mmCIF file of C-alpha atoms in Angstrom:
data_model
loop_
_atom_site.group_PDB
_atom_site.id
_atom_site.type_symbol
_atom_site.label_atom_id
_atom_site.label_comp_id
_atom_site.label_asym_id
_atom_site.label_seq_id
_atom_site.Cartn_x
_atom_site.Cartn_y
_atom_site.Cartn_z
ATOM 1 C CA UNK A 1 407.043 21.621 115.418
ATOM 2 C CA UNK A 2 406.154 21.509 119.363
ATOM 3 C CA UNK A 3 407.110 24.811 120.215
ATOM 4 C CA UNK A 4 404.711 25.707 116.488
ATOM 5 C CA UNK A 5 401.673 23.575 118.261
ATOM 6 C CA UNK A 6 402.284 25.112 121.632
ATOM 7 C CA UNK A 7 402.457 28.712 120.191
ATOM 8 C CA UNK A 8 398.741 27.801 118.510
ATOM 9 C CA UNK A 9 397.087 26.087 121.712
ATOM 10 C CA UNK A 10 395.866 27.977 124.760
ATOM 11 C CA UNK A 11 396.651 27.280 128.152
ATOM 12 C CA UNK A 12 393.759 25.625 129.003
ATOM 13 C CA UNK A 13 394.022 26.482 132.767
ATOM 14 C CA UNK A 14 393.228 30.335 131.919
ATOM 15 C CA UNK A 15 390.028 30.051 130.409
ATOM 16 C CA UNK A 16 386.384 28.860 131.280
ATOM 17 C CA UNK A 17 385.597 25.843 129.747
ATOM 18 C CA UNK A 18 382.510 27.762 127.518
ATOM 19 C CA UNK A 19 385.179 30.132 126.517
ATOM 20 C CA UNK A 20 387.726 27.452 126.186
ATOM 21 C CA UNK A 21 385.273 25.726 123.853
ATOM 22 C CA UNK A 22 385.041 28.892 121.515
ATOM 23 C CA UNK A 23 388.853 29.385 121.193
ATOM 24 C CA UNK A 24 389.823 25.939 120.049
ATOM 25 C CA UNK A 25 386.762 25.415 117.764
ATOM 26 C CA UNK A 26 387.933 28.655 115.927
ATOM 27 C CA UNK A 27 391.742 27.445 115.661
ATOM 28 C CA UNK A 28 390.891 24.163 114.092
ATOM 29 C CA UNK A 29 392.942 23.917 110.803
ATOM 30 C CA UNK A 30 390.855 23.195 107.830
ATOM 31 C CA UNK A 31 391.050 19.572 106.700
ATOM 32 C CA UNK A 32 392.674 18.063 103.310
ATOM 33 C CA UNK A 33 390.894 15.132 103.257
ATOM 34 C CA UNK A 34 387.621 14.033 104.238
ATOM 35 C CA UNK A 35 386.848 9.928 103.191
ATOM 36 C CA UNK A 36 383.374 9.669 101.872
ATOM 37 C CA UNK A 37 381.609 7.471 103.310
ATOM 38 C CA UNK A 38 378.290 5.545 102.447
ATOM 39 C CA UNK A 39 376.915 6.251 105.705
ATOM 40 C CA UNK A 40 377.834 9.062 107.639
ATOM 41 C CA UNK A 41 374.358 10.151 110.096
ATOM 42 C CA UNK A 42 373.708 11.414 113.458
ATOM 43 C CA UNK A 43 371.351 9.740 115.681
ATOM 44 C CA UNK A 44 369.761 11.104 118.539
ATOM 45 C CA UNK A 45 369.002 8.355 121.258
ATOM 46 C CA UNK A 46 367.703 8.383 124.856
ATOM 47 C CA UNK A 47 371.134 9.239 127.370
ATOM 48 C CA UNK A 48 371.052 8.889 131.010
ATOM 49 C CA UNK A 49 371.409 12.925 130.608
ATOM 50 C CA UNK A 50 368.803 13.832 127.638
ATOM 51 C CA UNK A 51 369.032 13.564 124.299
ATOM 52 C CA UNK A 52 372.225 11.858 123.261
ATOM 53 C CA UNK A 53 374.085 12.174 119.833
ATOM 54 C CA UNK A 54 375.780 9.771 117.741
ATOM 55 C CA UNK A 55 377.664 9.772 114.681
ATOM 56 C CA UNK A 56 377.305 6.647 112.861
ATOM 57 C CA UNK A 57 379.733 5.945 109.913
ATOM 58 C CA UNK A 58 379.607 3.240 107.229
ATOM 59 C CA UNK A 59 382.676 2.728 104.675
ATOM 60 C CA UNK A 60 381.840 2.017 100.796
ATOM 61 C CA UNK A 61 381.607 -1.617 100.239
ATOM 62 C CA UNK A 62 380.364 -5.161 99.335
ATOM 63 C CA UNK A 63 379.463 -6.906 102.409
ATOM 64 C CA UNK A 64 380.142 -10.669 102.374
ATOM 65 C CA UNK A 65 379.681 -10.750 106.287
ATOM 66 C CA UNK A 66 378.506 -8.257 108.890
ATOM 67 C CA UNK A 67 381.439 -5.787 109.359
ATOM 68 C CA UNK A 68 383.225 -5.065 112.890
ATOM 69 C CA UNK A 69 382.170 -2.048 115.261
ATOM 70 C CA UNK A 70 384.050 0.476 117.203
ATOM 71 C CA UNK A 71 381.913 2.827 119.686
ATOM 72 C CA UNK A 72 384.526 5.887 119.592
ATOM 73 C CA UNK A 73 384.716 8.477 122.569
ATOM 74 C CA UNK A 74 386.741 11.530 121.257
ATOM 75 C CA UNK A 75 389.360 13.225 123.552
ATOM 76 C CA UNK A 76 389.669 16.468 124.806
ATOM 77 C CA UNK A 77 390.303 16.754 128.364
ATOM 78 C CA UNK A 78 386.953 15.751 129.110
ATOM 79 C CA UNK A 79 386.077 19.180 128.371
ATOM 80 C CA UNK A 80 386.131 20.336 124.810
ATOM 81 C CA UNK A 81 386.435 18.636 121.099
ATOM 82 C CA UNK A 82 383.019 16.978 119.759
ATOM 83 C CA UNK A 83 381.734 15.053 116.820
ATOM 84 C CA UNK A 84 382.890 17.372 114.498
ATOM 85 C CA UNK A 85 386.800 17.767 115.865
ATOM 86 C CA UNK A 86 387.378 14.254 115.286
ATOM 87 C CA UNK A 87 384.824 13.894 111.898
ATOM 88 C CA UNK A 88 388.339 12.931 109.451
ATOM 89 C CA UNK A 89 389.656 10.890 112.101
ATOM 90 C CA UNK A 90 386.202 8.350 112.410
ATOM 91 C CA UNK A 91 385.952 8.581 108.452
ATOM 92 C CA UNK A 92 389.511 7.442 108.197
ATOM 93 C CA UNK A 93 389.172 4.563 110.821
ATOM 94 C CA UNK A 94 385.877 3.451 109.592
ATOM 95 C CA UNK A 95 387.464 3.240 105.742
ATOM 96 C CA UNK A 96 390.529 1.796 106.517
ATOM 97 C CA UNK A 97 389.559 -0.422 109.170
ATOM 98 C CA UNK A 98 386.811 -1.285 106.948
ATOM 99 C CA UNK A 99 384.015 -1.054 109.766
ATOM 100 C CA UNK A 100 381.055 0.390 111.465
ATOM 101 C CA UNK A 101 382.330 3.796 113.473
ATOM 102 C CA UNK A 102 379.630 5.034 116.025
ATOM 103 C CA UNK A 103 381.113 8.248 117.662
ATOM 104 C CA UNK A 104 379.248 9.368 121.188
ATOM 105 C CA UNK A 105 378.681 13.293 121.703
ATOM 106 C CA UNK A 106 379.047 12.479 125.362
ATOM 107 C CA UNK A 107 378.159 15.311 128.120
ATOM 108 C CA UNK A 108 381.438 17.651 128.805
ATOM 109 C CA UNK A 109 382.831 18.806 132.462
ATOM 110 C CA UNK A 110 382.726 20.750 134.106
ATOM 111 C CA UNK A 111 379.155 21.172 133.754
ATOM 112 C CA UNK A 112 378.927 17.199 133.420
ATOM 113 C CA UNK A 113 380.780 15.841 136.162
ATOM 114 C CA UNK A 114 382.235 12.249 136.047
ATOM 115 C CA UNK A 115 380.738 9.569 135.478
ATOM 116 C CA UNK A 116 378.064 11.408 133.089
ATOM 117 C CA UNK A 117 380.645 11.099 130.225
ATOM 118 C CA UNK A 118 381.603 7.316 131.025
ATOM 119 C CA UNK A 119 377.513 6.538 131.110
ATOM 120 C CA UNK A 120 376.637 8.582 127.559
ATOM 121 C CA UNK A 121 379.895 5.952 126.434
ATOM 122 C CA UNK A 122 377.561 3.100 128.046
ATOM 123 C CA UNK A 123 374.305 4.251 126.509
ATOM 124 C CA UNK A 124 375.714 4.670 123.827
ATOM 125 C CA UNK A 125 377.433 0.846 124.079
ATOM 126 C CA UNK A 126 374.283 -0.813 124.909
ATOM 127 C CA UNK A 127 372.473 1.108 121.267
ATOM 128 C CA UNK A 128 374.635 0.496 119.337
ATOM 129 C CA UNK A 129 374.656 -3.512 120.055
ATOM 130 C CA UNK A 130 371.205 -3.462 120.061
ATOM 131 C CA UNK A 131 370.944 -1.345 116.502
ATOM 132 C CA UNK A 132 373.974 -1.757 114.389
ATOM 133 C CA UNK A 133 372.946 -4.229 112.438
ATOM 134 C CA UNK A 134 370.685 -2.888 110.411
ATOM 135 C CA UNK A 135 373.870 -0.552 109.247
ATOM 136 C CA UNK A 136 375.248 -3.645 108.642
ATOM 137 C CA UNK A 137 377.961 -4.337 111.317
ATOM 138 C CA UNK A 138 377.977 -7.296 113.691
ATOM 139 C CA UNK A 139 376.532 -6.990 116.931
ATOM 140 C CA UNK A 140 378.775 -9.485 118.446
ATOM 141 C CA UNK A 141 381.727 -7.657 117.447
ATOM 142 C CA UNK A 142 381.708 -4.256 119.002
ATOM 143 C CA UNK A 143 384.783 -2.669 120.532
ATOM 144 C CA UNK A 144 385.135 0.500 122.107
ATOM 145 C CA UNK A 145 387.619 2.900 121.571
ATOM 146 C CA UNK A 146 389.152 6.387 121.579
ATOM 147 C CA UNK A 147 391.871 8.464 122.342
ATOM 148 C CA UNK A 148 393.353 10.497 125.438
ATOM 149 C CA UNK A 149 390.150 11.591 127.756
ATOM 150 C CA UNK A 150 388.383 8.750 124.975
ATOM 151 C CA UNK A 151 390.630 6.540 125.763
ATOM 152 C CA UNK A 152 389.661 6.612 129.778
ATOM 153 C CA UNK A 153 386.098 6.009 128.600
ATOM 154 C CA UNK A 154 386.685 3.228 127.197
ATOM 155 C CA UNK A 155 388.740 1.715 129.622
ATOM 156 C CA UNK A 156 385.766 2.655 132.079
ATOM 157 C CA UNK A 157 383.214 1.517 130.207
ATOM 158 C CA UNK A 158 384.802 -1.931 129.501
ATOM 159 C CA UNK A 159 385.001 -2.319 133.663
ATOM 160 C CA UNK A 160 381.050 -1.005 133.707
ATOM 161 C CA UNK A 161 379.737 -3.661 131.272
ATOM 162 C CA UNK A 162 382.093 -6.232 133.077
ATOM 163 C CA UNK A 163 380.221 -4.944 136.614
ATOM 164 C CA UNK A 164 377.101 -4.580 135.472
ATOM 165 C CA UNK A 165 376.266 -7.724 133.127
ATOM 166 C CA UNK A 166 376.197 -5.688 130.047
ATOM 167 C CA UNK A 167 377.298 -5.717 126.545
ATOM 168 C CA UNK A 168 380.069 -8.254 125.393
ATOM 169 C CA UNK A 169 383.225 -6.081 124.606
ATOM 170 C CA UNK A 170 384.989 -7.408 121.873
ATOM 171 C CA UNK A 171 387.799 -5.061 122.296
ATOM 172 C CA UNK A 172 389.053 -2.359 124.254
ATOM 173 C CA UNK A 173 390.825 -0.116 121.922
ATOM 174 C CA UNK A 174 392.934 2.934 124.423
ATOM 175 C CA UNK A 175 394.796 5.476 122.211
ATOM 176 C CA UNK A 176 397.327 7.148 123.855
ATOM 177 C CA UNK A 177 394.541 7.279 127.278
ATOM 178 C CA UNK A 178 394.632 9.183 130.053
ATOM 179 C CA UNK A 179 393.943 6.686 132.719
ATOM 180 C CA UNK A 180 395.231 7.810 135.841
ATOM 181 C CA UNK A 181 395.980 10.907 138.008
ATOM 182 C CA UNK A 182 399.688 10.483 138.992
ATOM 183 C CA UNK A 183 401.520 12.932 137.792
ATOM 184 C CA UNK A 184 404.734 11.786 139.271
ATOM 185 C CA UNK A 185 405.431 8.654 137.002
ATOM 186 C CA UNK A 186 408.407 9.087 134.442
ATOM 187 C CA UNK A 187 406.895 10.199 131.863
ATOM 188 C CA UNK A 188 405.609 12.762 133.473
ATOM 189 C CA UNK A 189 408.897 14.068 134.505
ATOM 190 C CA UNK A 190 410.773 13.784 131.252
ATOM 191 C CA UNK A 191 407.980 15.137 129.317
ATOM 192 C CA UNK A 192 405.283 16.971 131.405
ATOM 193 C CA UNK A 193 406.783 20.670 129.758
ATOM 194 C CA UNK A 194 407.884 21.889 126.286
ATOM 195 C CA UNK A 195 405.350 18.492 124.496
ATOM 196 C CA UNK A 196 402.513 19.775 123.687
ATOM 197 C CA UNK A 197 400.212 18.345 126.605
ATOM 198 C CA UNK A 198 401.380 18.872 130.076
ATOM 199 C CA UNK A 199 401.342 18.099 133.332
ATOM 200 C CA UNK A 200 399.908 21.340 134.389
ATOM 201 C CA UNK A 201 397.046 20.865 132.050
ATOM 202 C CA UNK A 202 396.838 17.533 132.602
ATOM 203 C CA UNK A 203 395.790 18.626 136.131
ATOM 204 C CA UNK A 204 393.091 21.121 135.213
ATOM 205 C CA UNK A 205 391.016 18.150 133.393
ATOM 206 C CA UNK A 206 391.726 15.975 136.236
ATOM 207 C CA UNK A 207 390.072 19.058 138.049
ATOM 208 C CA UNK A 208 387.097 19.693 135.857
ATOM 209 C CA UNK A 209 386.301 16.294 135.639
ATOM 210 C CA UNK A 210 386.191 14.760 138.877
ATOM 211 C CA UNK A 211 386.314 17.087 141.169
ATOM 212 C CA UNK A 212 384.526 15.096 143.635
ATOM 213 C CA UNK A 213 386.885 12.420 144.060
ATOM 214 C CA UNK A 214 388.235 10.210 142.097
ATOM 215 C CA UNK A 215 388.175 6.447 144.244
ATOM 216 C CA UNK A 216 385.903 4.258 141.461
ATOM 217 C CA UNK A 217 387.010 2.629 138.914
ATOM 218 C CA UNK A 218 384.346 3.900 136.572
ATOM 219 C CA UNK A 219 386.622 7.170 136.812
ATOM 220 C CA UNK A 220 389.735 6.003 137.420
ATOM 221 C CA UNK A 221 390.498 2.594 135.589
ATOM 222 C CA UNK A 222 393.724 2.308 137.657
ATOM 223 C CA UNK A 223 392.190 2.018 140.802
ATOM 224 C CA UNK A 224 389.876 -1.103 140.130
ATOM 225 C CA UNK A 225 390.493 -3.706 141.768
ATOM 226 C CA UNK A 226 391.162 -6.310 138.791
ATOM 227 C CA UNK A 227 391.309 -6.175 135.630
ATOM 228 C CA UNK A 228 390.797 -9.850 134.932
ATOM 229 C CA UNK A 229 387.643 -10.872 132.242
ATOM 230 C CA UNK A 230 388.117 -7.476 130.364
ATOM 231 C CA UNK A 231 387.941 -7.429 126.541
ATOM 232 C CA UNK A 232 391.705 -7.526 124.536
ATOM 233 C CA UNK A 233 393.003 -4.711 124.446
ATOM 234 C CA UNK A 234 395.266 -2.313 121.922
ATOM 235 C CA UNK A 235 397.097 0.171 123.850
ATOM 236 C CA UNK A 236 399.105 2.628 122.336
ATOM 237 C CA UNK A 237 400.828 5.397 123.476
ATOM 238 C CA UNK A 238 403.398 8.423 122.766
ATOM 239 C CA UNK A 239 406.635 8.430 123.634
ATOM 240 C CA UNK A 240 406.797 11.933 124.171
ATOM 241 C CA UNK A 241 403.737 11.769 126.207
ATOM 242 C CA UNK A 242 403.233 13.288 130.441
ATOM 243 C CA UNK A 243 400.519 9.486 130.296
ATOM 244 C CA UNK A 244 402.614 7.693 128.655
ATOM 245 C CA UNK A 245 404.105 5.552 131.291
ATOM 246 C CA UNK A 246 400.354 5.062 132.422
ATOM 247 C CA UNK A 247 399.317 3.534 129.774
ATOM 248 C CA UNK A 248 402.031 0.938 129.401
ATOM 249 C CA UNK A 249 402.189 -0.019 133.126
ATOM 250 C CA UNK A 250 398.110 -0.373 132.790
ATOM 251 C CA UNK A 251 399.131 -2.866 129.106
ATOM 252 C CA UNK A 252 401.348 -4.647 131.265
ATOM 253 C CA UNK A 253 399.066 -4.843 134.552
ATOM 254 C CA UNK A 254 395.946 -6.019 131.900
ATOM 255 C CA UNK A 255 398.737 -8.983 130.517
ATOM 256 C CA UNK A 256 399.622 -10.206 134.313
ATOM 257 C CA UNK A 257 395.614 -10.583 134.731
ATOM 258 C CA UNK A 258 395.379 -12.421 131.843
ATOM 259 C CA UNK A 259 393.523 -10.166 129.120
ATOM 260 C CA UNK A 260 395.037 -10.679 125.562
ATOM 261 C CA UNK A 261 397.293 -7.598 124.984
ATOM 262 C CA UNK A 262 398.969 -5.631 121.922
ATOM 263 C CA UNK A 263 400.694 -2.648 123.321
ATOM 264 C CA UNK A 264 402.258 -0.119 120.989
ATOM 265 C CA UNK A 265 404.845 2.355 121.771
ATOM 266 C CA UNK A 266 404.702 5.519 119.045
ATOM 267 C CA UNK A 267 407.969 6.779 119.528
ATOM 268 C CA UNK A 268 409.281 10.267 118.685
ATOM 269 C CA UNK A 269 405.400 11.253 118.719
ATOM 270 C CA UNK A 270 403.487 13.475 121.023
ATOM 271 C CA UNK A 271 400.100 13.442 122.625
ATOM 272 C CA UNK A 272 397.240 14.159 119.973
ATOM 273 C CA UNK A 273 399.183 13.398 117.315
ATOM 274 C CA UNK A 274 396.668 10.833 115.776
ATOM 275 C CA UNK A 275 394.346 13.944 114.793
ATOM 276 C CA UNK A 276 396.692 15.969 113.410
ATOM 277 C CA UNK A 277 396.541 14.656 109.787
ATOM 278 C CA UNK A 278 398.772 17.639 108.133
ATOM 279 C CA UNK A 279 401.693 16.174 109.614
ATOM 280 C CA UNK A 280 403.823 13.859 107.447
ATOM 281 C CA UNK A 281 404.458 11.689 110.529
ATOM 282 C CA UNK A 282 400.375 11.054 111.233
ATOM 283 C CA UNK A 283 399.850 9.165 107.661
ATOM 284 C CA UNK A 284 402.504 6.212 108.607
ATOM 285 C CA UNK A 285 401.971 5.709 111.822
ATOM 286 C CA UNK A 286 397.653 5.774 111.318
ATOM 287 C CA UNK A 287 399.027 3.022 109.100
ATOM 288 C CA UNK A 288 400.760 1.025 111.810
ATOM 289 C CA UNK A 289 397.857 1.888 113.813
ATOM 290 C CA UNK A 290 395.462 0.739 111.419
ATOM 291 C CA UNK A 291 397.113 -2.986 111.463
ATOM 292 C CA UNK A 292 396.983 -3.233 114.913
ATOM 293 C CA UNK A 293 393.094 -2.439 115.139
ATOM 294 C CA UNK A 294 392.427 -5.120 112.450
ATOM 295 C CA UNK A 295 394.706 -7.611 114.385
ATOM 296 C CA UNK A 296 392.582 -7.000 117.636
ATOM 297 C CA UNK A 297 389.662 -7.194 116.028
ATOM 298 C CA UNK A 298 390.206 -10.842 114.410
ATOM 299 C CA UNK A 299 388.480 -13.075 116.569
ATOM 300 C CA UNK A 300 391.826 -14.840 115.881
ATOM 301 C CA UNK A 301 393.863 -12.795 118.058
ATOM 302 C CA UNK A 302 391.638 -13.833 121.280
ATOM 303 C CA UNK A 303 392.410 -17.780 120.085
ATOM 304 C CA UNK A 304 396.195 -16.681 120.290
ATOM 305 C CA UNK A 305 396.800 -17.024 116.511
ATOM 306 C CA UNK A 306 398.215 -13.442 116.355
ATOM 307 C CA UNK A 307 401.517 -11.725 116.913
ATOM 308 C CA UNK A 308 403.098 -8.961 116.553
ATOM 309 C CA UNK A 309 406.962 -8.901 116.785
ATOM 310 C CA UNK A 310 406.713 -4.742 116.131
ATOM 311 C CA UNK A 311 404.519 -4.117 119.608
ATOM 312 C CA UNK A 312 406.269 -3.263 123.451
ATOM 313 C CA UNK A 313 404.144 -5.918 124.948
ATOM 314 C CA UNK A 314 401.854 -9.185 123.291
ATOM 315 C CA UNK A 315 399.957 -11.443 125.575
ATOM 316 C CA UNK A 316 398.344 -14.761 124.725
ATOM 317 C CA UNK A 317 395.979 -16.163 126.442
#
């Protein structure tokens, strides 16, 4: 299956990131399933950068009380995917999870140099508190989330509205994020050739996206200082992942500094896996997945009324 998804990817480093663009929009497998979905429209608002799009989504329902939110920032190296790569992926969150999805068509490197993608995920923060509930979600329940490059965002935009005064985070929600650049940890040794993502790629986005330096925090959530008074946070990872070890050092470093914590460990699974919906291993663990959004997003689990024996790591404050 890994040496099938390897045979079907480019090597990212060969390519400009225009032509880069082209290549993987054309390989994208058609998709099975799409979830309908009451509301599923694109807003254009103000961005630091222009015109900024959104993707607001809205799951078929009775509403007895305003519905959880989740600002999503798709992956892609910082550099490719958009609002369409991860479409399925937002309709299937938004239905199962049973809330308000608002995905941010943030500005791409290398053209868009960090932080322009991290401040389209604020803009895009500070709207949606402002406007969601007249789609019927709950302004004082908006988490961010997304998955590799998305997942950084999110991490980085929890630490801006923390700096800056802004929006109240309910959750931080990191799927399998890329959050720093050291590509010397374990995973990246056991698994940084021959699964899927590696570490040679993983340098190239580092290298599009920051090429300036990467010191702040807003780029590089490792380096800030604390993490203390961040939003809870779900953190899941892939085993067979070059970030992997990353992410569960950064779970364990957000526990010691007392921010509730459910960290997951996917084992057996690879880096993207989350969007690849063909594959019978995707539907169960989106399930597992699925549980461990809702649990975050109970305003129980911040009261320390929630475990879960199944996770690597569970903090209560």
């Amino acid at each position: 299956m890994l040496a099938g998804l390897e045979a079907g990817f480019p090597d990212v480093t060969q390519y400009p990131a225009a032509e880069l663009r082209q290549i993987i929009v054309s390989r994208r497998a058609p998709l099975t399933r799409t979830p309908d979905m009451d509301v599923a429209q694109d807003v254009v608002i103000d961005g630091p950068g222009g015109d900024l799009t959104l993707r607001v989504y809205v799951p078929h329902g009775e509403l007895d009380s305003p519905r959880p939110v989740i600002v999503f920032a798709h992956g892609g190296g910082f550099v490719f995917c958009d609002l369409d790569s991860h479409d399925e992926f937002c309709r299937s969150m938004a239905e199962a999870v049973n809330a308000v999805v608002v995905a941010v068509d943030y500005r791409l490197a290398p053209e868009n140099p960090a932080p322009a993608a991290m401040e389209d995920m604020y803009a895009a923060l500070c709207w949606t508190v402002e406007n969601v509930k007249s789609y019927g979600g709950d302004p004082a329940r908006v988490a961010v989330a997304g998955d590799s490059a998305g997942g950084n965002l999110s991490a980085t935009v929890s630490l801006a509205a923390r700096e800056r005064g802004g929006p109240a985070v309910a959750a931080q929600i990191l799927l399998y994020p890329v959050l720093g650049d050291d590509f010397d940890t374990e995973s990246y040794r056991q698994y940084g050739v021959g699964y899927y993502n590696t570490t040679k790629a993983m340098r190239w986005y580092w290298d599009q996206y920051a090429p300036q330096g990467r010191d702040s925090e807003l780029v590089v959530p490792t380096r800030a200082s604390t993490l203390a008074g961040l939003p809870p946070a779900l953190v899941a990872t892939a085993e067979l992942d070059p970030p992997c070890s990353e992410g569960e050092a950064f779970a364990e470093r957000l526990a010691a500094e007392g921010v509730p914590v459910l960290a997951h460990r996917f084992d057996g699974l690879f880096h993207g896996f989350l969007t690849f919906p063909q594959l019978s291993l995707t539907g169960p663990a989106r399930e597992e997945l699925w549980q461990l959004v809702r649990r975050i997003l109970d305003p129980a689990f911040c009261d320390g009324h929630i475990e879960d024996p199944r996770t690597r790591a569970a903090t209560r404050p």
